[in-house]
mmCIF file of C-alpha atoms in Angstrom:
data_model
loop_
_atom_site.group_PDB
_atom_site.id
_atom_site.type_symbol
_atom_site.label_atom_id
_atom_site.label_comp_id
_atom_site.label_asym_id
_atom_site.label_seq_id
_atom_site.Cartn_x
_atom_site.Cartn_y
_atom_site.Cartn_z
ATOM 1 C CA MET A 208 14.968 8.355 -2.690
ATOM 2 C CA ILE A 209 12.226 7.290 -0.265
ATOM 3 C CA LYS A 210 11.415 9.428 2.759
ATOM 4 C CA GLN A 211 9.160 8.924 5.750
ATOM 5 C CA VAL A 212 6.758 11.868 5.826
ATOM 6 C CA PRO A 213 3.810 12.993 7.932
ATOM 7 C CA TRP A 214 0.332 12.031 6.659
ATOM 8 C CA GLY A 215 -0.396 15.689 5.876
ATOM 9 C CA ASP A 216 2.765 16.253 3.807
ATOM 10 C CA ALA A 217 1.822 18.109 0.598
ATOM 11 C CA ASP A 218 3.408 15.496 -1.703
ATOM 12 C CA ALA A 219 1.695 12.670 0.202
ATOM 13 C CA VAL A 220 -1.681 14.418 -0.037
ATOM 14 C CA ALA A 221 -1.254 15.004 -3.785
ATOM 15 C CA LEU A 222 -0.226 11.398 -4.477
ATOM 16 C CA ARG A 223 -3.117 10.011 -2.440
ATOM 17 C CA ALA A 224 -5.532 12.237 -4.371
ATOM 18 C CA ARG A 225 -4.168 10.837 -7.646
ATOM 19 C CA GLN A 226 -4.497 7.296 -6.286
ATOM 20 C CA ARG A 227 -8.124 7.842 -5.273
ATOM 21 C CA ALA A 228 -8.942 9.400 -8.672
ATOM 22 C CA GLU A 229 -7.464 6.398 -10.479
ATOM 23 C CA ILE A 230 -9.359 3.964 -8.245
ATOM 24 C CA ALA A 231 -12.612 5.880 -8.807
ATOM 25 C CA GLU A 232 -12.075 5.667 -12.568
ATOM 26 C CA ARG A 233 -11.276 1.947 -12.482
ATOM 27 C CA TYR A 234 -14.281 1.063 -10.332
ATOM 28 C CA GLY A 235 -16.709 3.674 -11.637
ATOM 29 C CA THR A 236 -17.432 5.095 -8.192
ATOM 30 C CA PRO A 237 -15.710 7.632 -5.949
ATOM 31 C CA ASP A 238 -16.124 5.365 -2.911
ATOM 32 C CA SER A 239 -15.155 1.766 -3.624
ATOM 33 C CA GLU A 240 -13.299 1.240 -0.340
ATOM 34 C CA PRO A 241 -15.166 -1.241 1.905
ATOM 35 C CA GLY A 242 -13.277 -0.289 5.054
ATOM 36 C CA ALA A 243 -12.656 2.972 6.846
ATOM 37 C CA ALA A 244 -10.471 5.340 4.873
ATOM 38 C CA PRO A 245 -7.031 5.831 6.413
ATOM 39 C CA SER A 246 -6.320 9.052 8.278
ATOM 40 C CA ALA A 247 -3.580 10.761 10.243
ATOM 41 C CA ALA A 248 -5.119 9.246 13.378
ATOM 42 C CA ASP A 249 -4.667 5.619 12.279
ATOM 43 C CA ILE A 250 -1.695 5.534 9.904
ATOM 44 C CA ALA A 251 1.426 4.382 11.737
ATOM 45 C CA VAL A 252 3.869 5.456 9.026
ATOM 46 C CA PHE A 253 3.789 6.924 5.526
ATOM 47 C CA PHE A 254 6.481 7.120 2.830
ATOM 48 C CA VAL A 255 6.924 9.099 -0.380
ATOM 49 C CA ALA A 256 9.333 8.200 -3.188
ATOM 50 C CA TYR A 257 11.083 10.969 -5.118
ATOM 51 C CA ASP A 258 12.870 10.818 -8.451
ATOM 52 C CA GLY A 259 16.288 12.366 -9.120
ATOM 53 C CA ASP A 260 14.680 15.741 -9.829
ATOM 54 C CA GLY A 261 12.814 15.771 -6.523
ATOM 55 C CA ALA A 262 9.385 15.015 -7.982
ATOM 56 C CA ALA A 263 7.117 12.829 -5.843
ATOM 57 C CA VAL A 264 6.492 9.615 -7.811
ATOM 58 C CA GLY A 265 5.053 7.090 -5.325
ATOM 59 C CA CYS A 266 3.706 6.568 -1.842
ATOM 60 C CA GLY A 267 2.493 4.012 0.667
ATOM 61 C CA GLY A 268 1.870 3.563 4.342
ATOM 62 C CA LEU A 269 0.802 1.247 7.114
ATOM 63 C CA ARG A 270 -2.128 1.070 9.454
ATOM 64 C CA SER A 271 -1.676 -1.011 12.601
ATOM 65 C CA LEU A 272 -4.226 -3.793 12.984
ATOM 66 C CA GLY A 273 -2.793 -4.723 16.384
ATOM 67 C CA GLU A 274 -0.884 -7.737 17.655
ATOM 68 C CA GLY A 275 2.015 -7.257 15.236
ATOM 69 C CA VAL A 276 -0.121 -7.078 12.110
ATOM 70 C CA GLY A 277 -0.283 -4.106 9.771
ATOM 71 C CA GLU A 278 -2.270 -3.136 6.699
ATOM 72 C CA VAL A 279 -0.663 -1.615 3.612
ATOM 73 C CA LYS A 280 -2.599 1.515 2.675
ATOM 74 C CA ARG A 281 -2.535 3.984 -0.218
ATOM 75 C CA MET A 282 0.176 2.313 -2.284
ATOM 76 C CA TYR A 283 0.514 4.319 -5.468
ATOM 77 C CA VAL A 284 3.068 5.008 -8.189
ATOM 78 C CA VAL A 285 2.488 7.613 -10.894
ATOM 79 C CA PRO A 286 1.708 5.874 -14.203
ATOM 80 C CA ASP A 287 4.854 6.937 -16.075
ATOM 81 C CA ARG A 288 7.080 5.446 -13.322
ATOM 82 C CA ARG A 289 5.399 2.046 -13.111
ATOM 83 C CA GLY A 290 7.724 -0.809 -13.963
ATOM 84 C CA SER A 291 10.764 1.255 -12.919
ATOM 85 C CA GLY A 292 11.269 -0.266 -9.444
ATOM 86 C CA VAL A 293 9.635 2.610 -7.563
ATOM 87 C CA ALA A 294 6.809 0.381 -6.301
ATOM 88 C CA GLN A 295 9.226 -2.186 -4.871
ATOM 89 C CA GLY A 296 11.042 0.553 -2.980
ATOM 90 C CA VAL A 297 7.828 2.097 -1.719
ATOM 91 C CA LEU A 298 6.616 -1.295 -0.465
ATOM 92 C CA ALA A 299 9.986 -2.281 1.033
ATOM 93 C CA ALA A 300 10.180 0.905 3.148
ATOM 94 C CA PRO A 301 7.085 0.198 5.284
ATOM 95 C CA GLU A 302 7.931 -3.511 5.368
ATOM 96 C CA ASP A 303 11.378 -2.677 6.793
ATOM 97 C CA TRP A 304 9.803 -0.191 9.208
ATOM 98 C CA ALA A 305 7.352 -2.880 10.406
ATOM 99 C CA CYS A 306 10.127 -5.487 10.777
ATOM 100 C CA GLY A 307 12.108 -3.030 12.879
ATOM 101 C CA ARG A 308 9.175 -2.803 15.266
ATOM 102 C CA GLY A 309 8.667 -6.531 15.530
ATOM 103 C CA TRP A 310 5.510 -6.702 13.443
ATOM 104 C CA ARG A 311 5.006 -10.234 12.147
ATOM 105 C CA SER A 312 2.867 -9.709 9.037
ATOM 106 C CA LEU A 313 1.348 -7.198 6.654
ATOM 107 C CA ARG A 314 -2.022 -7.507 4.983
ATOM 108 C CA LEU A 315 -3.660 -5.583 2.201
ATOM 109 C CA GLU A 316 -6.827 -5.371 0.157
ATOM 110 C CA THR A 317 -7.200 -4.697 -3.534
ATOM 111 C CA GLY A 318 -9.876 -5.503 -6.094
ATOM 112 C CA GLY A 319 -10.507 -7.283 -9.348
ATOM 113 C CA ALA A 320 -10.165 -4.097 -11.391
ATOM 114 C CA GLN A 321 -6.503 -3.966 -10.342
ATOM 115 C CA PRO A 322 -4.890 -7.056 -11.895
ATOM 116 C CA ASP A 323 -1.602 -5.135 -12.064
ATOM 117 C CA ALA A 324 -1.672 -4.721 -8.276
ATOM 118 C CA VAL A 325 -2.467 -8.417 -7.775
ATOM 119 C CA ARG A 326 0.527 -9.389 -9.942
ATOM 120 C CA PHE A 327 2.798 -6.926 -8.122
ATOM 121 C CA TYR A 328 1.870 -8.061 -4.616
ATOM 122 C CA THR A 329 2.126 -11.734 -5.570
ATOM 123 C CA ARG A 330 5.588 -11.099 -7.023
ATOM 124 C CA CYS A 331 6.561 -9.378 -3.763
ATOM 125 C CA GLY A 332 5.706 -12.425 -1.666
ATOM 126 C CA TYR A 333 2.115 -11.682 -0.666
ATOM 127 C CA ALA A 334 -0.237 -14.675 -0.633
ATOM 128 C CA ARG A 335 -4.000 -14.623 -1.041
ATOM 129 C CA ILE A 336 -5.936 -14.883 2.243
ATOM 130 C CA PRO A 337 -9.620 -14.745 3.156
ATOM 131 C CA GLY A 338 -11.075 -11.284 3.621
ATOM 132 C CA PHE A 339 -10.202 -9.668 6.951
ATOM 133 C CA GLY A 340 -11.756 -6.885 8.987
ATOM 134 C CA ALA A 341 -14.058 -4.665 6.941
ATOM 135 C CA TYR A 342 -13.230 -6.715 3.834
ATOM 136 C CA ALA A 343 -14.490 -10.045 5.254
ATOM 137 C CA ASP A 344 -17.939 -9.641 3.695
ATOM 138 C CA SER A 345 -16.893 -7.729 0.587
ATOM 139 C CA PRO A 346 -17.193 -9.980 -2.493
ATOM 140 C CA SER A 347 -15.149 -7.534 -4.583
ATOM 141 C CA SER A 348 -12.175 -7.518 -2.187
ATOM 142 C CA LEU A 349 -9.037 -9.543 -2.834
ATOM 143 C CA CYS A 350 -6.927 -9.797 0.309
ATOM 144 C CA PHE A 351 -3.268 -10.729 0.690
ATOM 145 C CA GLU A 352 -0.715 -11.191 3.467
ATOM 146 C CA ARG A 353 3.053 -11.436 3.777
ATOM 147 C CA LEU A 354 4.767 -12.857 6.842
ATOM 148 C CA LEU A 355 7.676 -10.645 7.887
ATOM 149 C CA ALA A 356 9.650 -12.367 10.634
ATOM 150 C CA GLY A 357 12.748 -13.934 9.120
ATOM 151 C CA THR A 358 11.440 -13.433 5.580
ATOM 152 C CA PRO A 359 13.710 -11.324 3.362
ATOM 153 C CA HIS A 360 12.043 -8.908 0.978
ATOM 154 C CA PRO A 361 11.922 -10.506 -2.517
ATOM 155 C CA SER A 362 13.599 -7.454 -4.072
ATOM 156 C CA ALA A 363 16.567 -7.651 -1.684
#
């Protein structure tokens, strides 16, 4: 089950903390994010995935970049649920939300220490693009985009 939740929801906060800890371990620094960290003030929507027992197992949200473009932020699935389909559901929820509001594309940034994320996003229809926004001058950033209008989600 995937639910839209407020940014400050306790499960969302806990999952984001786990995501940041994993990123810090992968990159060897607690602050590897080139752009501004997302916050309640700039996240348009946030979702949490729950397993059959009600445990929070994944999350993800969107930041509006304006003009019908959004940025995927804080995508995360707990390690023991990876490969189970949770990530596809977590990504599809904000994509569907964005489509329903007429957004035309979603972008995201990841890095070279996340080859699993690169494979996942590529499989989900995201194509590599030049760095955008705060990531334009970041040599460690790998940026992707997926056009939404009239494009069915690959997991559908």
